[in-house]
Amino acid sequence: MGVRSTPAVRRAAVIGSGVMGAGIAAHLANAGMSVLLLDVVPDALTEQEAKAGATLEDRAVRNRLAAAGLARLAKQEPPALYEASFIGRIAPGNLEDDLARLGEVDWIVEAVVERLDIKRSVFARIESVLKPGTLVSSNTSGLSAAAMAEGRGETFRKQFAVTHFFNPPRHMKLVEVVPGPDTAPGTIDRLAAVCEGQLGKGIVRAKDTPNFIANRIGTYGMATTIAAARAYGLGVDEVDALTGPAMGRPKTATFRLLDLVGLDTLLHVLDNVRERSDDPAERDAFARPPELEALVAKGWTGEKAGSGFYRKIKRPGGGSDIETLQLDTLTYAPRRSVHSPVIEAAKTAKGTAAKVKALLFTDPDDRYARFAWTALKTVLLYSARQLGAIADTIADIDRALVWGFNWELGPFELWDAIGLERSVQRMRAEGDEIPAWVADWIAAGNRGFYKQEGTRRFYVSRGEYRLQEEEPDVLSLKAVKDAGKLVLGNAGASLLDIGDDVAALVFHSPNNAIGGDILTAIRQSAAEVSRNWRGLVVANEGRHFCVGANLMMLLLEAQNGDFDEIDDIIAEFQQSMLTLKRLDRPVVAAPHRMTLGGGVEACLPADRIVFASETYFGLVETGVGLIPAGGGCKEAAALADARTGAGGDLQPQVNALFETIALGKTSTSGYDVARLGFMRPQDRVVLRGETRAAEAKRTVLAMDREGYAPPPADRRIRVAGREGRAVLRLAVENMRLGGMASEHDVRIGRKLAHVLAGGDAAPGAEVSEQYLLDLEREAFLSLCGEPKTQARMQHMLATGKPLRN
């Protein structure tokens, strides 16, 4: 695609320092841009400013709103910035003193309040200093691009479009790019290239219609789901149990999502479509649900108000309870756990397609199944009717819902999953009108909107299949496997041929937890790659890279007293990781999202790591009463040695890594891994996570061309020894005395100190890797026998949260 060769944006300006404006500025800074954040000049002093003797002419006062936006960013949770220091890339200012500086930037993003008159006034000011070639875009959730550009000159109109970021801008993948009637094609191409290539976003090209694609279909679905709940007499708990993961959507489902979005915000979005639609049926569908109107009238607008469809009530003795709204009385009652055969069938089914089919078809006459069918079919039919009106392709519609609402499958993908022909027959039997193009497509003998041929995917477009262009620089491991490129594998992992004589080891066990099958696959893959391949990539496309070892298996062995079996498991884990480390071909790991415990230990043996920007990396074993024993402590000791250098004082580096591991710290991003001490000079971060496998493959090939040599098998690691251990144990004791560590925490900390410092070795002694691995395994085994460790393991498995005992 030509768009990838367009000039990069180095300097940007964001106008509006509210939640979205500051969030967009933060993400532009994440991408390495220098950002000017502007807002209006205040017309009055605050009480604090007046007491300090400030005037309205003081620069600090004039920049107050933008500076306040930056201050909120610094405290935001989850963080808007990949690394705290990135805030230094953003400079606050105001629209009067700094207006001329807009002529120095490559891209201006307007993110002020959603009012057409205010946006137009901002654009008039921008136009007065606009230079040719500067991109101008509006972050609006549904205002017309044409209306916003009205009255501006030709140059402005050619350089202007909508870039609709979803909130929060760092974490949400979708950006809808929407041209106005006079937007130059090159402007759209460049915005798409910048958002995709520099910001790591997923781009869909939408038409200039009310609420564009994702909000148009998503809010339609919310409105019709509320209507269906009313028709079937279902409560908030029941609807959310049916419209969350069981339907391939997030746990926030319908009503929880509405509380997060804000009920008043949804009413605004519904109004925007209804008031601009000429279709009576659509106007009816986007009518204000009476339940929402009543709640907004009471001020119960969702989470920001403390009450909506849900509310949290504090208990007198501490803790809290969640209550849900009763739709018929608008009163609250304790939240209920919803059970039903169709819900249980959906829960136990594997994969989104199977879950939705189980929900709909296990018992089609079940009341819950009939509600789910009604809620789903209305969205499918509406999406089909909107093709050509809101977007040119079904691929853009599907991607908008997947990236903007976190659906597992877009509407047309979901339609294929439940059976296109079967579902249309049922719709017809129920009197639904099928869009002509869908009916014609089925009549022509087609059984799905999509089809796969090898690694190529096609979708229906104008009555025929069209090749779907993949996102630039994305290597789809799923498509590779679907194309039959499996080299070897088992239930836990597969070795795939990803081209150019490079193989990829892909985990696919539940949660990608490391068990015996993955360890076997690692050793088999290492032998295969050594014989026949140029190198190995370790990556996967699971929700998370790896959440650690198979904790359930370890707990069962510990409770049964099978410590010889645990010893064998840990020894196998350690040797598998050592096999990766000593492979005579380059190994590059490409982790993403949660990479914890054993997942970290599967990455550190790699010659290089390509982190996705959204990687939460940490050795967290102390949370379940253990210490890292798959090579994690050994690699930490090696990192301390490498950073210190010959003859240097090891203790500061050992202290820092000990604290990181003992407290189970995890990174907040791929960049933040450096703060924890696990990033090495040769490692790097890719902002666009989907490119990590392709980047890892390129890295393997580059290392191979340079003449790869594996690390020596007899590598020695300098350790802090007995004296270093004493320092670490003193820190543990101080934590106990300060009330920050329980007796069991102290026991774990002392074991960790023993291993990380090299046991009874002399200070500065050089020890073998196997020596440190033996210390790890011994400490791990002794902790497995502790009842309090077993209690921690059991609690984590039951609740997903650590137990402090």
mmCIF file of N, CA and C in Angstrom, residues 499-503 529-537 583-588 607-608 695-710:
data_model
loop_
_atom_site.group_PDB
_atom_site.id
_atom_site.type_symbol
_atom_site.label_atom_id
_atom_site.label_comp_id
_atom_site.label_asym_id
_atom_site.label_seq_id
_atom_site.Cartn_x
_atom_site.Cartn_y
_atom_site.Cartn_z
ATOM 1 N N GLY A 499 7.542 -19.187 6.903
ATOM 2 C CA GLY A 499 8.187 -18.729 5.678
ATOM 3 C C GLY A 499 9.636 -18.333 5.865
ATOM 4 N N ASP A 500 10.391 -18.360 4.754
ATOM 5 C CA ASP A 500 11.804 -17.976 4.754
ATOM 6 C C ASP A 500 12.637 -18.825 5.702
ATOM 7 N N ASP A 501 12.229 -20.084 5.851
ATOM 8 C CA ASP A 501 12.940 -21.036 6.708
ATOM 9 C C ASP A 501 12.995 -20.598 8.170
ATOM 10 N N VAL A 502 11.956 -19.897 8.591
ATOM 11 C CA VAL A 502 11.809 -19.532 9.999
ATOM 12 C C VAL A 502 10.578 -20.245 10.547
ATOM 13 N N ALA A 503 10.694 -20.790 11.751
ATOM 14 C CA ALA A 503 9.570 -21.481 12.392
ATOM 15 C C ALA A 503 9.078 -20.664 13.575
ATOM 16 N N VAL A 529 14.293 -27.272 14.782
ATOM 17 C CA VAL A 529 14.847 -26.006 14.276
ATOM 18 C C VAL A 529 16.357 -26.121 14.114
ATOM 19 N N SER A 530 17.018 -26.786 15.038
ATOM 20 C CA SER A 530 18.462 -26.968 14.929
ATOM 21 C C SER A 530 18.838 -27.705 13.651
ATOM 22 N N ARG A 531 18.011 -28.667 13.250
ATOM 23 C CA ARG A 531 18.321 -29.476 12.052
ATOM 24 C C ARG A 531 17.979 -28.752 10.758
ATOM 25 N N ASN A 532 16.839 -28.027 10.732
ATOM 26 C CA ASN A 532 16.280 -27.666 9.427
ATOM 27 C C ASN A 532 15.896 -26.202 9.224
ATOM 28 N N TRP A 533 16.092 -25.333 10.219
ATOM 29 C CA TRP A 533 15.544 -23.988 10.106
ATOM 30 C C TRP A 533 16.583 -22.926 10.433
ATOM 31 N N ARG A 534 16.325 -21.702 9.985
ATOM 32 C CA ARG A 534 17.252 -20.593 10.226
ATOM 33 C C ARG A 534 17.079 -19.987 11.615
ATOM 34 N N GLY A 535 15.922 -20.198 12.221
ATOM 35 C CA GLY A 535 15.703 -19.641 13.547
ATOM 36 C C GLY A 535 14.283 -19.858 14.010
ATOM 37 N N LEU A 536 14.002 -19.405 15.230
ATOM 38 C CA LEU A 536 12.716 -19.681 15.883
ATOM 39 C C LEU A 536 12.123 -18.411 16.467
ATOM 40 N N VAL A 537 10.836 -18.225 16.230
ATOM 41 C CA VAL A 537 10.042 -17.183 16.873
ATOM 42 C C VAL A 537 9.144 -17.850 17.910
ATOM 43 N N LEU A 583 20.040 -23.083 22.069
ATOM 44 C CA LEU A 583 19.774 -23.488 20.689
ATOM 45 C C LEU A 583 20.782 -22.830 19.750
ATOM 46 N N ASP A 584 21.269 -23.590 18.781
ATOM 47 C CA ASP A 584 22.280 -23.054 17.874
ATOM 48 C C ASP A 584 21.677 -22.282 16.702
ATOM 49 N N ARG A 585 20.479 -21.820 16.880
ATOM 50 C CA ARG A 585 19.807 -20.940 15.920
ATOM 51 C C ARG A 585 19.231 -19.762 16.712
ATOM 52 N N PRO A 586 19.098 -18.585 16.099
ATOM 53 C CA PRO A 586 18.553 -17.444 16.847
ATOM 54 C C PRO A 586 17.118 -17.676 17.291
ATOM 55 N N VAL A 587 16.823 -17.258 18.512
ATOM 56 C CA VAL A 587 15.488 -17.368 19.085
ATOM 57 C C VAL A 587 15.010 -15.967 19.469
ATOM 58 N N VAL A 588 13.816 -15.585 18.997
ATOM 59 C CA VAL A 588 13.247 -14.285 19.315
ATOM 60 C C VAL A 588 11.855 -14.506 19.882
ATOM 61 N N ASP A 607 17.269 -14.929 22.546
ATOM 62 C CA ASP A 607 18.367 -14.003 22.261
ATOM 63 C C ASP A 607 17.878 -12.567 22.281
ATOM 64 N N ARG A 608 16.649 -12.350 21.799
ATOM 65 C CA ARG A 608 16.057 -11.023 21.802
ATOM 66 C C ARG A 608 14.561 -11.157 22.078
ATOM 67 N N GLU A 695 7.857 -8.715 13.105
ATOM 68 C CA GLU A 695 9.108 -8.086 13.527
ATOM 69 C C GLU A 695 10.055 -9.125 14.116
ATOM 70 N N ALA A 696 9.518 -10.076 14.870
ATOM 71 C CA ALA A 696 10.363 -11.135 15.429
ATOM 72 C C ALA A 696 10.977 -11.970 14.316
ATOM 73 N N LYS A 697 10.200 -12.262 13.288
ATOM 74 C CA LYS A 697 10.732 -13.026 12.154
ATOM 75 C C LYS A 697 11.850 -12.253 11.461
ATOM 76 N N ARG A 698 11.633 -10.950 11.228
ATOM 77 C CA ARG A 698 12.682 -10.139 10.605
ATOM 78 C C ARG A 698 13.954 -10.137 11.450
ATOM 79 N N THR A 699 13.775 -10.107 12.763
ATOM 80 C CA THR A 699 14.929 -10.102 13.668
ATOM 81 C C THR A 699 15.694 -11.409 13.579
ATOM 82 N N VAL A 700 14.979 -12.529 13.513
ATOM 83 C CA VAL A 700 15.621 -13.838 13.341
ATOM 84 C C VAL A 700 16.451 -13.851 12.064
ATOM 85 N N LEU A 701 15.872 -13.378 10.970
ATOM 86 C CA LEU A 701 16.573 -13.403 9.683
ATOM 87 C C LEU A 701 17.805 -12.507 9.712
ATOM 88 N N ALA A 702 17.691 -11.344 10.350
ATOM 89 C CA ALA A 702 18.838 -10.442 10.435
ATOM 90 C C ALA A 702 19.962 -11.080 11.247
ATOM 91 N N MET A 703 19.611 -11.724 12.361
ATOM 92 C CA MET A 703 20.632 -12.374 13.184
ATOM 93 C C MET A 703 21.284 -13.526 12.426
ATOM 94 N N ASP A 704 20.496 -14.253 11.663
ATOM 95 C CA ASP A 704 21.041 -15.353 10.881
ATOM 96 C C ASP A 704 22.018 -14.828 9.813
ATOM 97 N N ARG A 705 21.645 -13.734 9.141
ATOM 98 C CA ARG A 705 22.518 -13.171 8.103
ATOM 99 C C ARG A 705 23.835 -12.665 8.694
ATOM 100 N N GLU A 706 23.770 -12.183 9.932
ATOM 101 C CA GLU A 706 24.967 -11.638 10.569
ATOM 102 C C GLU A 706 25.916 -12.718 11.075
ATOM 103 N N GLY A 707 25.487 -13.991 10.996
ATOM 104 C CA GLY A 707 26.314 -15.094 11.461
ATOM 105 C C GLY A 707 26.114 -15.357 12.935
ATOM 106 N N TYR A 708 24.998 -16.009 13.259
ATOM 107 C CA TYR A 708 24.605 -16.192 14.654
ATOM 108 C C TYR A 708 25.518 -17.193 15.369
ATOM 109 N N ALA A 709 25.871 -16.866 16.598
ATOM 110 C CA ALA A 709 26.594 -17.789 17.465
ATOM 111 C C ALA A 709 25.853 -17.871 18.790
ATOM 112 N N PRO A 710 25.514 -19.074 19.269
ATOM 113 C CA PRO A 710 24.744 -19.203 20.518
ATOM 114 C C PRO A 710 25.600 -18.833 21.725
#
